[in-house]
Short mmCIF file of C-alpha atoms in Angstrom, two decimals:
data_model
loop_
_atom_site.label_atom_id
_atom_site.label_comp_id
_atom_site.label_asym_id
_atom_site.label_seq_id
_atom_site.Cartn_x
_atom_site.Cartn_y
_atom_site.Cartn_z
CA MET L 144 8.24 -18.84 49.49
CA PRO L 145 7.69 -15.55 49.29
CA PRO L 146 9.52 -13.21 46.55
CA LYS L 147 12.35 -11.24 48.02
CA VAL L 148 14.83 -8.48 46.79
CA THR L 149 18.45 -8.68 47.26
CA ASN L 150 21.13 -6.72 46.15
CA ASN L 151 24.30 -7.78 48.26
CA GLY L 152 27.78 -8.81 46.94
CA ALA L 153 26.98 -12.57 46.68
CA ARG L 154 23.93 -12.35 44.85
CA ASN L 155 25.96 -10.35 42.43
CA SER L 156 28.85 -12.69 42.31
CA ASP L 157 26.15 -15.24 41.47
CA LEU L 158 25.03 -13.68 38.65
CA ARG L 159 28.29 -13.23 37.35
CA LEU L 160 29.22 -16.83 37.77
CA LYS L 161 25.54 -17.61 35.97
CA TYR L 162 26.44 -15.36 33.25
CA SER L 163 29.70 -16.76 32.40
CA GLN L 164 28.42 -19.99 32.30
CA PHE L 165 26.02 -19.03 29.67
CA ALA L 166 23.11 -20.66 31.81
CA LYS L 167 20.06 -18.34 31.26
CA THR L 168 16.95 -19.74 30.11
CA GLY L 169 14.42 -16.92 29.33
CA SER L 170 14.31 -13.03 28.88
CA SER L 171 12.23 -10.22 28.20
CA ALA L 172 13.96 -7.54 26.24
CA LEU L 173 13.47 -4.28 24.90
CA PRO L 174 12.45 -3.56 21.42
CA PRO L 175 14.91 -1.72 19.28
CA GLU L 176 14.57 2.02 19.08
CA PRO L 177 14.95 4.03 15.98
CA LYS L 178 18.13 6.11 15.90
CA ARG L 179 18.22 9.67 14.36
CA GLY L 180 19.09 8.12 11.12
CA GLY L 181 15.69 6.04 11.09
CA THR L 182 17.70 2.92 11.44
CA ASN L 183 17.78 0.26 14.32
CA GLU L 184 21.02 -0.45 16.01
CA CYS L 185 20.78 -4.21 17.81
CA GLU L 186 22.77 -7.23 17.99
CA ARG L 187 21.94 -11.03 19.15
CA VAL L 188 23.53 -11.72 22.38
CA ASN L 189 23.83 -15.92 22.34
CA ARG L 190 22.85 -17.46 25.17
CA ARG L 191 20.97 -20.86 26.77
CA PRO L 192 17.76 -21.59 24.95
CA PRO L 193 15.14 -20.30 24.96
CA LEU L 194 16.67 -17.22 25.47
CA LEU L 195 16.73 -14.10 23.07
CA VAL L 196 18.16 -10.80 24.02
CA LEU L 197 18.44 -7.77 22.07
CA LYS L 198 20.89 -4.74 22.91
CA ILE L 199 20.26 -1.09 21.97
CA ASP L 200 21.85 2.12 21.90
CA GLY L 201 20.48 2.92 25.46
CA GLY L 202 20.63 6.02 27.44
CA HIS L 203 17.95 7.94 25.00
CA ILE L 204 16.32 9.56 27.64
CA GLY L 205 18.83 10.89 29.71
CA LYS L 206 20.46 12.25 26.50
CA VAL L 207 17.45 14.02 25.41
CA LEU L 208 17.14 15.85 28.87
CA GLN L 209 21.02 16.73 29.44
CA SER L 210 20.85 18.76 25.91
CA ALA L 211 18.24 20.46 27.01
CA SER L 212 18.51 24.32 28.21
CA TYR L 213 17.47 25.21 31.82
CA MET L 214 14.67 27.02 30.57
CA GLN L 215 13.74 23.72 28.51
CA MET L 216 13.87 22.03 31.50
CA LYS L 217 11.15 24.01 33.37
CA PRO L 218 7.92 22.24 31.37
CA LEU L 219 9.75 19.11 31.99
CA LEU L 220 9.97 19.26 35.58
CA VAL L 221 6.17 20.56 35.90
CA LEU L 222 5.05 17.59 33.76
CA SER L 223 7.18 15.13 35.84
CA VAL L 224 5.23 16.35 38.84
CA LEU L 225 1.98 16.16 37.37
CA LEU L 226 2.66 12.85 36.11
CA ILE L 227 3.58 11.88 39.75
CA GLN L 228 0.02 13.32 40.95
CA VAL L 229 -1.90 11.85 38.15
CA SER L 230 -0.40 8.53 37.13
CA ASN L 231 1.30 6.85 40.24
CA PRO L 232 -1.31 6.24 42.66
CA ASP L 233 0.65 4.10 44.88
CA GLY L 234 2.92 6.64 45.28
CA TYR L 235 6.31 4.86 44.04
CA PRO L 236 8.91 7.47 43.17
CA LEU L 237 9.43 8.89 39.71
CA LYS L 238 12.14 10.55 37.90
CA HIS L 239 11.26 12.57 34.79
CA GLY L 240 7.73 10.87 34.86
CA ARG L 241 9.51 7.12 34.96
CA PRO L 242 10.24 4.82 37.52
CA THR L 243 13.48 5.06 39.30
CA GLY L 244 15.78 2.23 40.52
CA LYS L 245 14.86 2.54 44.04
CA GLY L 246 11.25 2.57 43.36
CA ILE L 247 11.78 -0.61 40.87
CA ALA L 248 13.24 -2.71 43.84
CA GLN L 249 10.47 -1.23 46.16
CA TYR L 250 7.88 -1.97 43.78
CA VAL L 251 9.04 -5.81 43.11
CA GLU L 252 9.34 -6.32 46.74
CA ASP L 253 5.70 -4.82 47.84
CA GLN L 254 3.73 -6.33 44.79
CA ALA L 255 5.49 -9.73 43.13
CA ASP L 256 3.31 -11.70 46.07
CA GLY L 257 0.03 -10.27 44.43
CA ILE L 258 1.36 -10.35 40.63
CA ILE L 259 2.05 -14.09 41.37
CA ARG L 260 -1.45 -14.72 42.39
CA GLU L 261 -2.94 -12.53 39.41
CA PHE L 262 -0.97 -14.84 37.21
CA GLN L 263 -2.21 -17.92 39.24
CA ASP L 264 -5.75 -16.93 39.02
CA HIS L 265 -5.28 -16.34 35.24
CA VAL L 266 -3.60 -19.36 34.14
CA GLY L 267 -5.87 -21.54 36.68
CA ASP L 268 -3.09 -23.06 37.94
CA SER L 269 -0.22 -22.66 40.57
CA LEU L 270 3.68 -21.73 40.75
CA TYR L 271 5.99 -23.55 42.85
CA ASP L 272 9.06 -21.98 44.45
CA VAL L 273 9.40 -18.98 42.27
CA TRP L 274 11.81 -16.18 43.60
CA VAL L 275 11.38 -12.56 42.11
CA TYR L 276 14.29 -10.61 42.54
CA ALA L 277 15.27 -6.96 41.43
CA GLU L 278 18.92 -6.12 40.50
CA GLU L 279 20.72 -3.66 38.22
CA LEU L 280 21.67 -6.11 35.72
CA SER L 281 24.61 -4.20 34.25
CA ARG L 282 26.28 -4.90 37.83
CA THR L 283 26.43 -8.58 36.41
CA GLY L 284 29.29 -7.91 33.89
CA MET L 285 26.74 -6.94 31.21
CA SER L 286 27.33 -3.01 31.55
CA ASP L 287 25.37 -2.40 28.10
CA SER L 288 22.68 -4.61 28.70
CA VAL L 289 18.88 -3.23 28.36
CA GLU L 290 17.33 -6.57 29.15
CA LEU L 291 13.83 -6.06 31.43
CA GLY L 292 14.47 -9.05 32.94
CA PHE L 293 15.43 -12.93 32.58
CA TYR L 294 14.55 -15.68 34.28
CA TYR L 295 16.95 -18.58 35.47
CA SER L 296 16.04 -21.59 37.54
CA ASP L 297 13.01 -20.68 39.20
CA GLU L 298 14.41 -17.20 39.90
CA VAL L 299 13.16 -14.07 38.08
CA TYR L 300 15.40 -10.98 37.85
CA ILE L 301 13.89 -7.70 36.99
CA ASN L 302 16.26 -5.12 36.24
CA THR L 303 15.91 -1.87 38.13
CA ALA L 304 17.51 0.34 35.76
CA GLU L 305 15.77 3.24 34.52
CA LEU L 306 14.37 1.37 31.22
CA TYR L 307 10.33 1.48 31.84
CA GLN L 308 7.43 3.94 31.08
CA ALA L 309 5.66 3.08 34.40
CA TYR L 310 5.29 0.75 37.08
CA SER L 311 2.00 -0.70 35.30
CA LEU L 312 0.17 0.10 32.30
CA GLY L 313 -2.69 0.86 34.60
CA ASP L 314 -0.40 4.04 35.54
CA ILE L 315 -0.73 4.96 31.84
CA PRO L 316 -4.00 7.24 31.40
CA PRO L 317 -6.36 5.78 28.91
CA GLU L 318 -5.97 8.57 26.64
CA LYS L 319 -2.40 8.36 26.44
CA GLN L 320 -2.75 4.42 26.12
CA LYS L 321 -4.74 5.09 23.04
CA ARG L 322 -1.79 7.31 21.34
CA MET L 323 0.75 4.37 21.98
CA ARG L 324 1.67 2.40 19.27
CA GLU L 325 2.59 -0.56 21.29
CA SER L 326 4.80 -1.04 24.77
CA ASN L 327 5.99 -3.70 27.27
CA ARG L 328 7.95 -1.15 28.95
CA PHE L 329 6.32 -1.79 32.60
CA VAL L 330 7.53 -3.19 35.60
CA LYS L 331 4.56 -5.39 36.17
CA SER L 332 4.31 -6.76 32.57
CA ALA L 333 8.20 -7.72 32.80
CA ILE L 334 7.38 -9.26 35.85
CA LEU L 335 4.68 -11.52 34.22
CA HIS L 336 6.47 -12.29 31.20
CA GLU L 337 9.66 -14.03 33.35
CA LEU L 338 6.73 -15.88 35.40
CA GLY L 339 5.35 -17.24 31.89
CA HIS L 340 8.97 -18.73 31.53
CA ASP L 341 9.05 -20.02 34.89
CA TYR L 342 5.44 -21.83 34.12
CA VAL L 343 6.72 -23.00 30.97
CA HIS L 344 9.68 -24.84 32.47
CA GLN L 345 7.41 -26.23 35.65
CA ILE L 346 4.95 -27.79 32.82
CA ILE L 347 8.26 -29.24 31.08
CA ARG L 348 8.75 -30.97 34.53
CA GLU L 349 5.42 -31.95 35.10
CA MET L 350 4.98 -33.74 31.66
CA VAL L 351 7.90 -35.64 32.16
CA VAL L 352 7.98 -36.86 35.77
CA VAL L 353 4.15 -36.97 36.29
CA ASP L 354 2.42 -37.33 33.02
CA SER L 355 5.12 -39.45 31.68
CA VAL L 356 4.77 -37.68 28.35
CA SER L 357 7.68 -36.67 26.16
CA VAL L 358 8.81 -33.42 25.61
CA ASP L 359 10.72 -32.40 22.63
CA ALA L 360 14.66 -32.29 22.92
CA ALA L 361 14.65 -28.69 21.19
CA TYR L 362 13.06 -27.36 24.22
CA GLN L 363 15.20 -28.75 26.57
CA ASN L 364 18.53 -28.20 24.68
CA GLY L 365 21.04 -26.60 26.73
CA ILE L 366 22.91 -25.26 23.58
CA TRP L 367 21.75 -22.48 21.47
CA ILE L 368 22.69 -23.36 17.60
CA LEU L 369 22.14 -19.94 15.90
CA ARG L 370 21.46 -21.74 12.56
CA SER L 371 18.92 -24.40 13.96
CA ALA L 372 15.66 -23.84 12.72
CA SER L 373 14.28 -26.38 15.15
CA GLN L 374 15.71 -24.22 18.09
CA PHE L 375 14.72 -20.97 16.78
CA GLY L 376 10.90 -22.47 16.60
CA ALA L 377 11.54 -23.33 20.21
CA VAL L 378 12.75 -19.85 21.34
CA PHE L 379 9.82 -18.39 19.13
CA VAL L 380 7.19 -20.62 20.43
CA GLU L 381 8.11 -19.88 24.65
CA GLU L 382 8.71 -16.28 23.85
CA GLY L 383 5.33 -15.78 21.88
CA PHE L 384 3.53 -17.66 24.59
CA CYS L 385 4.95 -15.57 27.60
CA GLU L 386 3.93 -12.49 25.51
CA TYR L 387 0.69 -14.01 24.66
CA LEU L 388 -0.06 -14.36 28.35
CA VAL L 389 1.07 -10.91 29.20
CA THR L 390 -1.46 -9.38 26.51
CA ASP L 391 -4.16 -11.64 27.26
CA MET L 392 -3.83 -10.15 31.05
CA GLY L 393 -3.95 -6.81 29.89
CA GLU L 394 -0.61 -5.75 30.97
CA LEU L 395 0.94 -4.63 27.78
CA ILE L 396 -0.03 -2.27 24.55
CA PRO L 397 0.25 -5.10 21.89
CA PRO L 398 1.27 -3.74 18.15
CA ARG L 399 -2.05 -2.23 16.33
CA ARG L 400 -1.41 -4.12 13.31
CA MET L 401 1.40 -6.95 12.87
CA ARG L 402 2.46 -7.57 9.77
CA PRO L 403 3.99 -11.48 9.12
CA PRO L 404 7.39 -11.56 7.54
CA GLU L 405 7.50 -11.93 3.94
CA GLY L 406 10.29 -14.85 3.75
CA VAL L 407 12.80 -16.07 5.92
CA GLU L 408 15.36 -13.42 5.67
CA GLU L 409 13.11 -10.97 7.12
CA LEU L 410 12.15 -13.49 9.97
CA THR L 411 15.46 -13.92 11.18
CA ASP L 412 17.17 -10.80 10.49
CA PRO L 413 18.65 -9.48 13.62
CA LEU L 414 17.09 -6.02 13.52
CA ASN L 415 13.62 -8.08 13.54
CA ARG L 416 14.07 -10.35 16.43
CA TYR L 417 12.02 -8.25 18.97
CA PRO L 418 8.89 -8.10 16.52
CA MET L 419 9.23 -11.34 15.18
CA VAL L 420 10.20 -13.19 18.08
CA TYR L 421 8.32 -11.47 20.91
CA LYS L 422 5.56 -9.88 18.85
CA TYR L 423 4.79 -12.07 15.88
CA SER L 424 5.05 -15.14 17.73
CA ALA L 425 2.30 -14.16 20.51
CA GLN L 426 -0.20 -13.46 17.26
CA TYR L 427 0.82 -16.61 15.52
CA LEU L 428 0.18 -18.71 18.66
CA LYS L 429 -2.96 -16.75 20.22
CA GLU L 430 -5.92 -18.33 18.12
CA PHE L 431 -4.55 -21.86 18.95
CA LEU L 432 -3.84 -20.77 22.71
CA ASP L 433 -7.51 -19.46 22.72
CA ARG L 434 -9.00 -22.57 21.58
CA ASN L 435 -7.19 -24.89 23.53
CA GLY L 436 -6.14 -22.95 26.95
CA CYS L 437 -3.00 -21.78 28.26
CA LYS L 438 -2.17 -25.10 30.26
CA GLN L 439 -3.33 -27.77 27.53
CA GLY L 440 -2.09 -25.69 24.59
CA ILE L 441 1.68 -25.34 26.24
CA LYS L 442 1.42 -29.18 26.69
CA ILE L 443 0.44 -29.81 22.81
CA LEU L 444 3.23 -27.13 21.71
CA LEU L 445 5.97 -28.50 24.13
CA HIS L 446 5.48 -32.35 22.93
CA ASN L 447 5.52 -31.63 19.22
CA GLN L 448 8.58 -30.45 17.29
CA PRO L 449 8.65 -26.83 16.98
CA PRO L 450 7.92 -25.11 13.99
CA VAL L 451 10.77 -24.89 11.32
CA PHE L 452 10.89 -21.34 9.09
CA SER L 453 8.68 -22.69 7.01
CA GLU L 454 6.09 -23.59 9.10
CA ILE L 455 6.44 -19.89 10.78
CA LEU L 456 5.62 -18.25 7.42
CA GLU L 457 2.78 -20.62 6.72
CA PRO L 458 0.84 -21.36 10.26
CA GLU L 459 -1.67 -23.82 8.61
CA ARG L 460 1.33 -26.42 7.95
CA PHE L 461 2.45 -26.40 11.71
CA PHE L 462 -1.01 -26.45 13.45
CA ASP L 463 -2.35 -29.33 11.15
CA ARG L 464 0.79 -31.56 12.57
CA LEU L 465 0.25 -31.07 15.97
CA ILE L 466 -0.31 -34.24 18.20
CA ASP L 467 -2.27 -34.11 21.16
CA PRO L 468 -0.82 -36.72 23.53
CA TYR L 469 -3.27 -36.54 26.31
CA GLY L 470 -6.12 -37.30 23.24
CA ALA L 471 -4.87 -40.67 22.32
CA GLY L 472 -2.08 -39.47 19.86
CA ARG L 473 -5.25 -37.76 17.76
CA PRO L 474 -4.07 -34.47 15.54
CA VAL L 475 -5.22 -31.19 17.01
CA ALA L 476 -8.15 -29.47 15.63
CA ARG L 477 -6.42 -26.45 14.46
CA ALA L 478 -7.97 -22.89 14.03
CA THR L 479 -9.69 -22.39 10.51
CA THR L 480 -7.34 -18.92 10.21
CA GLY L 481 -3.85 -18.46 10.72
CA PRO L 482 -2.30 -15.04 11.33
CA PRO L 483 -3.79 -12.24 9.20
CA ARG L 484 -1.53 -11.39 6.07
#
């Protein structure tokens, strides 16, 4: 079915109801940004797994621009014009060089079909009955939300708040990309990440209904138990898989160097949720998925118990115990090396 965009009252009412029932199953999130004092302010929002959301003190670009004098604004306005001319070939509107809410909604309406086809071509598989919407997520009753998007039951919602650096990574000039440490703040990459969640849940249904292969309960659990190592591992694997796909498609800038966590405390620190559960997890799974492929790799992961804390810290322990349910139960030949330390 073709993706569509809607901002009517009924849709917003439905969303509020879904939020009130804590029924979401996947999200993409912004990384926490440093405040002036050099520390990050973020906290965990508890919802249905495999959800992980970060909240940060938003409005950073607006505050900077509002504090500038009129004379200081002139070069910024000139720069915005240049960015529109050089870095926005499709002509979607920009404000201070960044996508606008109306532009994001129009981009989703125009581009979602093509992005879904790109995703399908990359994984070599089809997506069924996925709908893509553009919504200002603050209207759902979460006015402090800075999520880029979330996934719920075959529906992808992309935030129209002005949080993105560009509509797609391709809009950023190559020389500027080289100077960026890392970024996922692109409308296209947010759509692809949420499509990854849809694909994971489609694979779960396929394994259970078509293949008659069991899926570990942690990936189907409707309650996020915060202190459960197994549930943490399920979130870690699913978010890592989604980030791996988007990175593999070349639609975000991964961290130049990703340092593994030193221990459980660092791994589970709420301030480290974004780098650990989104970025380190993608690196953690990369070699395994490169070797086994996206579809076969995620099937093997979903069949086995997710990694516990010690196995996230020591990847070889996790990959050594994986069983391939499609290979007569034979152990999976793991990669010779884990994430670099």
